[in-house]
Tab-separated table of C-alpha atoms in Angstrom:
chain	number	residue	atom	x	y	z
A	1	MET	CA	0.000	0.000	0.000
A	2	ALA	CA	1.336	3.431	-0.971
A	3	ASP	CA	2.231	5.742	1.900
A	4	LEU	CA	1.021	9.296	1.187
A	5	ASN	CA	1.965	12.352	3.194
A	6	VAL	CA	-0.758	14.695	4.443
A	7	ARG	CA	-0.748	16.953	1.379
A	8	LYS	CA	-0.937	14.070	-1.072
A	9	GLN	CA	-3.839	12.645	0.933
A	10	GLN	CA	-5.594	16.026	0.769
A	11	ILE	CA	-5.086	16.176	-2.997
A	12	LEU	CA	-6.299	12.609	-3.514
A	13	ARG	CA	-9.358	13.319	-1.382
A	14	ALA	CA	-10.105	16.524	-3.333
A	15	ILE	CA	-9.837	14.730	-6.673
A	16	ILE	CA	-12.139	11.920	-5.529
A	17	VAL	CA	-14.723	14.359	-4.146
A	18	GLU	CA	-14.723	16.418	-7.343
A	19	TYR	CA	-14.791	13.404	-9.636
A	20	VAL	CA	-17.678	11.810	-7.729
A	21	ILE	CA	-19.635	15.041	-8.131
A	22	GLY	CA	-18.736	15.948	-11.709
A	23	ALA	CA	-17.699	12.715	-13.450
A	24	GLU	CA	-14.989	14.649	-15.306
A	25	PRO	CA	-11.180	14.548	-14.936
A	26	VAL	CA	-10.019	16.943	-12.218
A	27	SER	CA	-7.325	19.519	-12.953
A	28	SER	CA	-4.712	20.947	-10.607
A	29	GLU	CA	-6.211	24.396	-11.194
A	30	LEU	CA	-9.599	23.223	-9.901
A	31	VAL	CA	-8.028	21.713	-6.786
A	32	ALA	CA	-5.981	24.860	-6.140
A	33	SER	CA	-9.003	27.154	-6.532
A	34	LYS	CA	-11.454	25.162	-4.398
A	35	TYR	CA	-9.228	23.726	-1.657
A	36	ASP	CA	-7.000	25.745	0.643
A	37	LEU	CA	-3.882	23.596	0.488
A	38	GLY	CA	-1.425	26.482	0.837
A	39	VAL	CA	0.367	25.776	-2.456
A	40	ARG	CA	-0.016	26.844	-6.084
A	41	SER	CA	-1.470	24.769	-8.891
A	42	ALA	CA	2.014	23.962	-10.259
A	43	THR	CA	2.942	22.278	-6.983
A	44	ILE	CA	-0.362	20.436	-6.933
A	45	ARG	CA	0.272	19.327	-10.522
A	46	ASN	CA	3.635	17.867	-9.518
A	47	GLU	CA	2.056	16.107	-6.540
A	48	MET	CA	-0.680	14.710	-8.803
A	49	ALA	CA	1.996	13.325	-11.141
A	50	GLU	CA	3.654	11.572	-8.193
A	51	ILE	CA	0.334	10.147	-6.989
A	52	THR	CA	-0.284	8.935	-10.536
A	53	ASP	CA	3.115	7.211	-10.551
A	54	LEU	CA	2.043	5.410	-7.366
A	55	GLY	CA	-0.992	4.058	-9.208
A	56	LEU	CA	-3.658	5.938	-7.230
A	57	LEU	CA	-4.632	8.290	-10.068
A	58	GLU	CA	-5.044	7.857	-13.807
A	59	GLN	CA	-4.755	10.325	-16.687
A	60	PRO	CA	-7.371	9.405	-19.295
A	61	HIS	CA	-5.976	11.825	-21.910
A	62	THR	CA	-2.591	13.503	-22.294
A	63	SER	CA	-3.891	17.000	-21.675
A	64	ALA	CA	-6.659	16.072	-19.237
A	65	GLY	CA	-6.768	16.161	-15.473
A	66	ARG	CA	-6.734	13.067	-13.300
A	67	ILE	CA	-9.330	10.549	-12.165
A	68	PRO	CA	-9.031	8.056	-9.307
A	69	SER	CA	-7.914	4.504	-10.081
A	70	ASP	CA	-9.426	1.487	-8.343
A	71	PHE	CA	-6.315	1.506	-6.147
A	72	GLY	CA	-6.910	5.197	-5.367
A	73	TYR	CA	-10.482	4.553	-4.263
A	74	ARG	CA	-9.259	1.672	-2.102
A	75	TYR	CA	-6.639	3.891	-0.445
A	76	PHE	CA	-9.295	6.559	0.138
A	77	VAL	CA	-11.757	4.120	1.723
A	78	ASP	CA	-9.137	2.478	3.941
A	79	ASN	CA	-7.049	5.492	4.974
A	80	ILE	CA	-8.727	8.849	4.360
A	81	ALA	CA	-12.518	8.631	4.378
A	82	GLU	CA	-14.421	9.260	7.594
A	83	PRO	CA	-17.985	8.324	8.598
A	84	ILE	CA	-20.546	10.964	7.668
A	85	ARG	CA	-23.865	12.126	9.051
A	86	LEU	CA	-26.760	11.634	6.670
A	87	ARG	CA	-29.042	14.521	5.801
A	88	ALA	CA	-32.409	14.612	7.550
A	89	ALA	CA	-34.263	14.097	4.252
A	90	GLU	CA	-32.227	10.961	3.501
A	91	ARG	CA	-32.864	9.519	6.943
A	92	GLN	CA	-36.579	10.227	6.549
A	93	GLN	CA	-36.782	8.474	3.174
A	94	ILE	CA	-35.225	5.336	4.610
A	95	SER	CA	-37.377	5.445	7.746
A	96	ASP	CA	-40.545	5.859	5.684
A	97	SER	CA	-39.831	2.592	3.860
A	98	MET	CA	-40.085	0.569	7.084
A	99	ASP	CA	-43.508	-0.966	7.797
A	100	GLU	CA	-43.938	-3.296	10.764
A	101	GLU	CA	-46.886	-5.013	9.073
A	102	GLU	CA	-44.872	-6.178	6.062
A	103	PRO	CA	-43.234	-9.629	5.784
A	104	LEU	CA	-39.501	-9.726	5.144
A	105	ARG	CA	-39.540	-9.826	1.327
A	106	GLU	CA	-41.913	-6.861	1.040
A	107	LEU	CA	-39.853	-4.976	3.613
A	108	LEU	CA	-36.701	-5.603	1.565
A	109	GLN	CA	-38.488	-4.505	-1.609
A	110	ALA	CA	-39.544	-1.221	-0.001
A	111	THR	CA	-36.064	-0.675	1.437
A	112	THR	CA	-34.225	-1.327	-1.829
A	113	THR	CA	-36.637	1.019	-3.624
A	114	ALA	CA	-35.904	3.786	-1.096
A	115	LEU	CA	-32.143	3.224	-1.264
A	116	SER	CA	-32.167	3.273	-5.054
A	117	ARG	CA	-34.110	6.523	-5.169
A	118	VAL	CA	-31.848	8.186	-2.605
A	119	THR	CA	-28.580	7.094	-4.247
A	120	HIS	CA	-29.644	6.883	-7.921
A	121	LEU	CA	-27.818	3.553	-7.996
A	122	LEU	CA	-28.742	-0.132	-8.124
A	123	SER	CA	-29.884	-1.502	-4.769
A	124	MET	CA	-30.009	-5.227	-3.968
A	125	ALA	CA	-31.049	-7.405	-1.059
A	126	THR	CA	-30.491	-11.124	-0.613
A	127	THR	CA	-31.689	-13.550	2.033
A	128	LEU	CA	-29.725	-16.618	3.043
A	129	GLN	CA	-30.081	-20.052	1.485
A	130	ASN	CA	-30.592	-21.703	4.861
A	131	GLY	CA	-32.555	-24.910	5.266
A	132	SER	CA	-31.861	-24.943	9.005
A	133	ILE	CA	-34.166	-21.957	9.660
A	134	VAL	CA	-36.853	-23.218	12.042
A	135	VAL	CA	-40.627	-22.796	11.816
A	136	ARG	CA	-41.776	-20.910	14.907
A	137	ASN	CA	-45.489	-21.064	14.110
A	138	ALA	CA	-47.864	-22.122	11.342
A	139	VAL	CA	-51.414	-20.761	11.213
A	140	LEU	CA	-54.222	-21.484	8.765
A	141	THR	CA	-57.003	-18.863	8.650
A	142	SER	CA	-60.295	-19.326	6.818
A	143	LEU	CA	-61.206	-16.316	4.665
A	144	GLY	CA	-64.626	-17.558	3.547
A	145	ASN	CA	-65.742	-18.836	0.146
A	146	ASN	CA	-63.431	-21.845	0.540
A	147	ARG	CA	-60.352	-19.587	0.638
A	148	ALA	CA	-57.670	-19.646	3.334
A	149	LEU	CA	-54.396	-17.961	4.262
A	150	LEU	CA	-51.456	-20.023	5.519
A	151	VAL	CA	-48.885	-18.033	7.504
A	152	LEU	CA	-45.477	-19.527	8.331
A	153	ILE	CA	-43.550	-17.612	10.990
A	154	LEU	CA	-39.823	-18.392	11.058
A	155	ASP	CA	-37.325	-18.058	13.879
A	156	THR	CA	-35.568	-15.290	11.914
A	157	GLY	CA	-38.656	-13.117	12.391
A	158	ALA	CA	-39.638	-13.469	8.733
A	159	THR	CA	-43.150	-14.496	7.713
A	160	ASP	CA	-44.367	-16.247	4.576
A	161	ASN	CA	-48.008	-15.866	3.501
A	162	ARG	CA	-49.713	-18.257	1.075
A	163	PHE	CA	-53.311	-18.366	-0.162
A	164	LEU	CA	-54.965	-21.692	-0.917
A	165	GLU	CA	-58.323	-23.248	-1.711
A	166	LEU	CA	-60.086	-25.280	0.984
A	167	PRO	CA	-62.240	-28.339	0.262
A	168	ILE	CA	-65.935	-27.627	-0.170
A	169	ASN	CA	-67.980	-27.655	3.044
A	170	THR	CA	-64.974	-26.980	5.280
A	171	THR	CA	-66.109	-25.761	8.700
A	172	ASN	CA	-64.370	-23.577	11.274
A	173	GLU	CA	-64.032	-26.662	13.460
A	174	ASP	CA	-62.207	-28.449	10.621
A	175	VAL	CA	-59.788	-25.515	10.324
A	176	TYR	CA	-59.301	-25.506	14.111
A	177	GLN	CA	-58.382	-29.199	14.088
A	178	ALA	CA	-56.078	-28.702	11.110
A	179	ASN	CA	-54.270	-25.918	12.963
A	180	ALA	CA	-53.745	-28.147	15.995
A	181	LEU	CA	-52.169	-30.827	13.797
A	182	LEU	CA	-50.047	-28.244	11.950
A	183	ALA	CA	-48.692	-26.896	15.234
A	184	ALA	CA	-47.859	-30.399	16.435
A	185	SER	CA	-46.078	-31.465	13.262
A	186	LEU	CA	-44.424	-28.252	11.958
A	187	VAL	CA	-43.431	-26.028	14.860
A	188	GLY	CA	-39.755	-26.429	15.764
A	189	ARG	CA	-38.827	-28.171	12.517
A	190	PRO	CA	-36.278	-26.758	10.026
A	191	LEU	CA	-37.367	-25.749	6.543
A	192	LYS	CA	-35.354	-28.559	4.952
A	193	ASP	CA	-37.627	-31.058	6.714
A	194	LEU	CA	-40.670	-29.493	5.092
A	195	LEU	CA	-39.490	-30.182	1.529
A	196	ARG	CA	-41.092	-33.668	1.739
A	197	TRP	CA	-43.621	-33.055	4.519
A	198	LYS	CA	-46.821	-35.084	4.418
A	199	PRO	CA	-49.719	-34.903	6.881
A	200	ALA	CA	-50.657	-37.746	9.168
A	201	THR	CA	-53.266	-40.239	7.989
A	202	GLY	CA	-56.122	-41.863	9.850
A	203	ILE	CA	-57.712	-38.574	10.852
A	204	LYS	CA	-61.091	-37.038	10.051
A	205	PRO	CA	-61.450	-37.129	6.216
A	206	GLN	CA	-62.316	-33.431	5.870
A	207	VAL	CA	-59.320	-32.401	8.014
A	208	GLU	CA	-57.073	-34.786	6.090
A	209	ALA	CA	-58.265	-33.212	2.827
A	210	ILE	CA	-57.389	-29.764	4.181
A	211	LEU	CA	-53.932	-30.879	5.276
A	212	LYS	CA	-53.164	-32.467	1.907
A	213	ARG	CA	-53.742	-29.090	0.252
A	214	VAL	CA	-51.751	-27.363	2.970
A	215	ALA	CA	-48.921	-29.862	2.454
A	216	ASN	CA	-48.588	-28.936	-1.231
A	217	THR	CA	-48.429	-25.257	-0.270
A	218	ILE	CA	-45.872	-25.906	2.490
A	219	ARG	CA	-43.572	-27.920	0.213
A	220	THR	CA	-43.667	-25.113	-2.367
A	221	ALA	CA	-42.919	-22.527	0.333
A	222	ALA	CA	-40.024	-24.599	1.689
A	223	ARG	CA	-38.464	-24.895	-1.784
A	224	GLU	CA	-38.698	-21.146	-2.333
A	225	LEU	CA	-37.545	-20.178	1.158
A	226	THR	CA	-34.433	-22.362	0.943
A	227	LYS	CA	-33.372	-20.833	-2.388
A	228	LEU	CA	-31.328	-17.647	-2.636
A	229	GLN	CA	-33.892	-14.836	-2.592
A	230	VAL	CA	-32.875	-11.629	-4.379
A	231	VAL	CA	-34.608	-8.268	-4.601
A	232	THR	CA	-33.251	-5.615	-6.998
A	233	GLU	CA	-34.240	-2.045	-7.731
A	234	GLY	CA	-32.773	0.710	-9.879
A	235	GLU	CA	-31.154	-0.904	-12.920
A	236	GLU	CA	-32.115	2.194	-14.916
A	237	PHE	CA	-30.038	4.411	-12.623
A	238	ILE	CA	-26.826	2.464	-13.071
A	239	LEU	CA	-27.144	2.472	-16.868
A	240	ALA	CA	-27.603	6.249	-16.839
A	241	GLN	CA	-24.211	6.889	-15.186
A	242	PRO	CA	-22.104	9.175	-17.414
A	243	GLU	CA	-19.002	6.960	-17.473
A	244	PHE	CA	-21.086	4.149	-18.969
A	245	GLN	CA	-22.897	6.461	-21.377
A	246	ARG	CA	-19.631	7.543	-22.976
A	247	ASP	CA	-17.804	4.188	-22.823
A	248	VAL	CA	-19.594	1.659	-25.035
A	249	GLU	CA	-17.413	-1.250	-23.933
A	250	ALA	CA	-18.015	-0.539	-20.247
A	251	MET	CA	-21.751	-0.210	-20.905
A	252	GLN	CA	-21.809	-3.598	-22.650
A	253	ARG	CA	-20.054	-5.258	-19.703
A	254	VAL	CA	-22.481	-3.707	-17.228
A	255	LEU	CA	-25.462	-4.746	-19.364
A	256	ALA	CA	-24.102	-8.291	-19.508
A	257	ALA	CA	-23.656	-8.342	-15.725
A	258	LEU	CA	-27.235	-7.165	-15.185
A	259	GLU	CA	-28.789	-9.456	-17.798
A	260	GLU	CA	-26.946	-12.596	-16.702
A	261	GLY	CA	-27.467	-11.587	-13.092
A	262	GLU	CA	-26.264	-14.726	-11.331
A	263	GLU	CA	-22.624	-13.670	-10.844
A	264	LEU	CA	-23.690	-10.334	-9.376
A	265	LYS	CA	-26.265	-11.947	-7.085
A	266	GLN	CA	-23.775	-14.486	-5.787
A	267	LEU	CA	-21.131	-11.825	-5.211
A	268	VAL	CA	-23.567	-9.663	-3.258
A	269	ALA	CA	-24.772	-12.638	-1.206
A	270	GLN	CA	-21.319	-13.896	-0.168
A	271	ALA	CA	-20.604	-13.577	3.531
A	272	ASN	CA	-16.809	-13.841	3.597
A	273	VAL	CA	-15.877	-10.969	1.301
A	274	ARG	CA	-14.907	-7.359	1.847
A	275	GLU	CA	-17.668	-4.966	2.789
A	276	ILE	CA	-16.621	-2.839	-0.201
A	277	THR	CA	-15.186	-4.249	-3.436
A	278	ILE	CA	-13.989	-1.818	-6.067
A	279	GLY	CA	-13.510	-2.408	-9.783
A	280	ARG	CA	-10.829	-5.015	-10.387
A	281	GLU	CA	-11.282	-6.387	-6.889
A	282	ASN	CA	-14.383	-8.090	-8.315
A	283	ASP	CA	-13.243	-11.378	-9.841
A	284	LYS	CA	-15.564	-11.491	-12.847
A	285	GLU	CA	-14.684	-9.457	-15.941
A	286	ASN	CA	-18.162	-7.996	-16.394
A	287	LEU	CA	-18.166	-6.672	-12.823
A	288	ARG	CA	-14.839	-4.822	-12.983
A	289	ALA	CA	-16.429	-1.507	-13.946
A	290	LEU	CA	-18.540	-1.644	-10.788
A	291	ALA	CA	-18.185	-1.117	-7.075
A	292	ILE	CA	-20.268	-3.046	-4.549
A	293	VAL	CA	-20.914	-1.880	-1.001
A	294	ARG	CA	-22.483	-4.515	1.266
A	295	GLN	CA	-24.073	-4.504	4.691
A	296	SER	CA	-25.022	-7.752	6.418
A	297	LEU	CA	-28.582	-8.010	7.695
A	298	TYR	CA	-29.089	-9.306	11.207
A	299	ILE	CA	-31.998	-10.177	13.414
A	300	GLY	CA	-30.549	-10.355	16.892
A	301	GLN	CA	-27.218	-12.104	16.379
A	302	ASP	CA	-28.433	-14.144	13.406
A	303	ARG	CA	-27.315	-13.096	9.957
A	304	ILE	CA	-30.282	-13.354	7.584
A	305	GLY	CA	-28.919	-11.789	4.400
A	306	THR	CA	-27.211	-8.868	2.720
A	307	LEU	CA	-28.173	-5.374	1.639
A	308	ALA	CA	-26.024	-3.794	-1.100
A	309	ILE	CA	-25.584	-0.795	-3.358
A	310	VAL	CA	-24.014	-1.388	-6.776
A	311	GLY	CA	-22.715	1.418	-8.954
A	312	PRO	CA	-19.712	2.718	-10.854
A	313	THR	CA	-16.431	2.959	-8.971
A	314	ARG	CA	-17.162	6.710	-8.945
A	315	MET	CA	-19.275	6.375	-5.838
A	316	ASP	CA	-19.744	8.348	-2.623
A	317	TYR	CA	-18.609	5.401	-0.530
A	318	MET	CA	-19.112	6.894	2.929
A	319	ARG	CA	-22.616	8.147	2.181
A	320	VAL	CA	-23.594	4.787	0.690
A	321	ARG	CA	-22.125	2.947	3.664
A	322	ALA	CA	-24.065	5.156	6.095
A	323	LEU	CA	-27.318	4.638	4.169
A	324	LEU	CA	-26.889	0.862	4.177
A	325	ASP	CA	-26.056	0.852	7.869
A	326	MET	CA	-29.157	2.860	8.701
A	327	ALA	CA	-31.351	0.660	6.492
A	328	ALA	CA	-29.984	-2.553	8.023
A	329	ARG	CA	-30.637	-1.255	11.524
A	330	GLY	CA	-34.134	-0.211	10.504
A	331	ILE	CA	-34.917	-3.659	9.101
A	332	ALA	CA	-33.706	-5.356	12.285
A	333	GLN	CA	-35.702	-3.008	14.494
A	334	THR	CA	-38.810	-3.287	12.319
A	335	LEU	CA	-38.710	-7.059	12.627
A	336	GLY	CA	-38.540	-6.506	16.372
A	337	ARG	CA	-35.441	-8.465	17.289
A	338	GLY	CA	-32.652	-5.890	17.657
A	339	VAL	CA	-29.563	-5.482	15.501
A	340	GLY	CA	-26.305	-7.323	14.947
A	341	PRO	CA	-22.781	-5.965	14.462
A	342	SER	CA	-22.437	-2.580	12.770
A	343	SER	CA	-19.656	-1.284	10.568
A	344	ALA	CA	-20.557	2.396	10.278
A	345	SER	CA	-22.462	5.145	11.989
A	346	ASN	CA	-24.950	7.489	10.402
A	347	GLY	CA	-25.013	9.809	13.405
């Protein structure tokens, strides 16, 4: 890792701030005029050349100013950047997306929508592929007209709601008996056990008929809940970024990453990776024009998934990190089970 003195760090920070805002190469004259560094533009130009030689800046054209390299962003994130306080309007937008009545997937959808609108970047959320998640409760509610709602409540705090048809002439007493049998056979069992769950036999025929229909619904729910669940919002924002608009090759790689999708989803979902990966730090070729900022989602001390912002490497990393941290805390609190480890503070 390059070792920059204070002035070089100030110059690198100024260039990153200006490039994030303007998406244009930053000149020494701009840095000298906007930042009180106590030296003239010629000195700043020499310092910029030295920082470029260290690999932290790049010069896209001979006569142009400088832009940060992936290495420069990494140095900034690890050594220069400081946590920020979010604006009141940003905090309000995230808070407004939290609804205690919503199940986990709908809560994640609302949160990713809010994050995407605040950042004008792609927002993603994933939940864990975890067959060991335990059913805390299972309730069947008759809605009338032979319709019912099955609610599975998991030990992560998530709920899964499924509508189904009941047999003709089902009574409230039949539903009551079915619920008693569901509680006895499902509560405390992991989702992986439900993939082949069948109801007991030798019971009242009408109740058995109900449970056979419930069993089909439960097996479908178990298959879906043990798959990687991904919510995305804001693809249009990432494609509108100016660096992709003027670089056809970069745009094609980003389009390929979004259309294929699986590599990006898996990279976001991984637990044992850096919180922030920048450009070439992403292994796959199509992802090397992007930066990914992740925040693990916790309920209590249990990790249930990941929240992420994906955008160009020209990203306001500290603001994005603070937004994700606030959103993750809000999700944990909305689900009513506290919050796990935190990596940033939004003030």
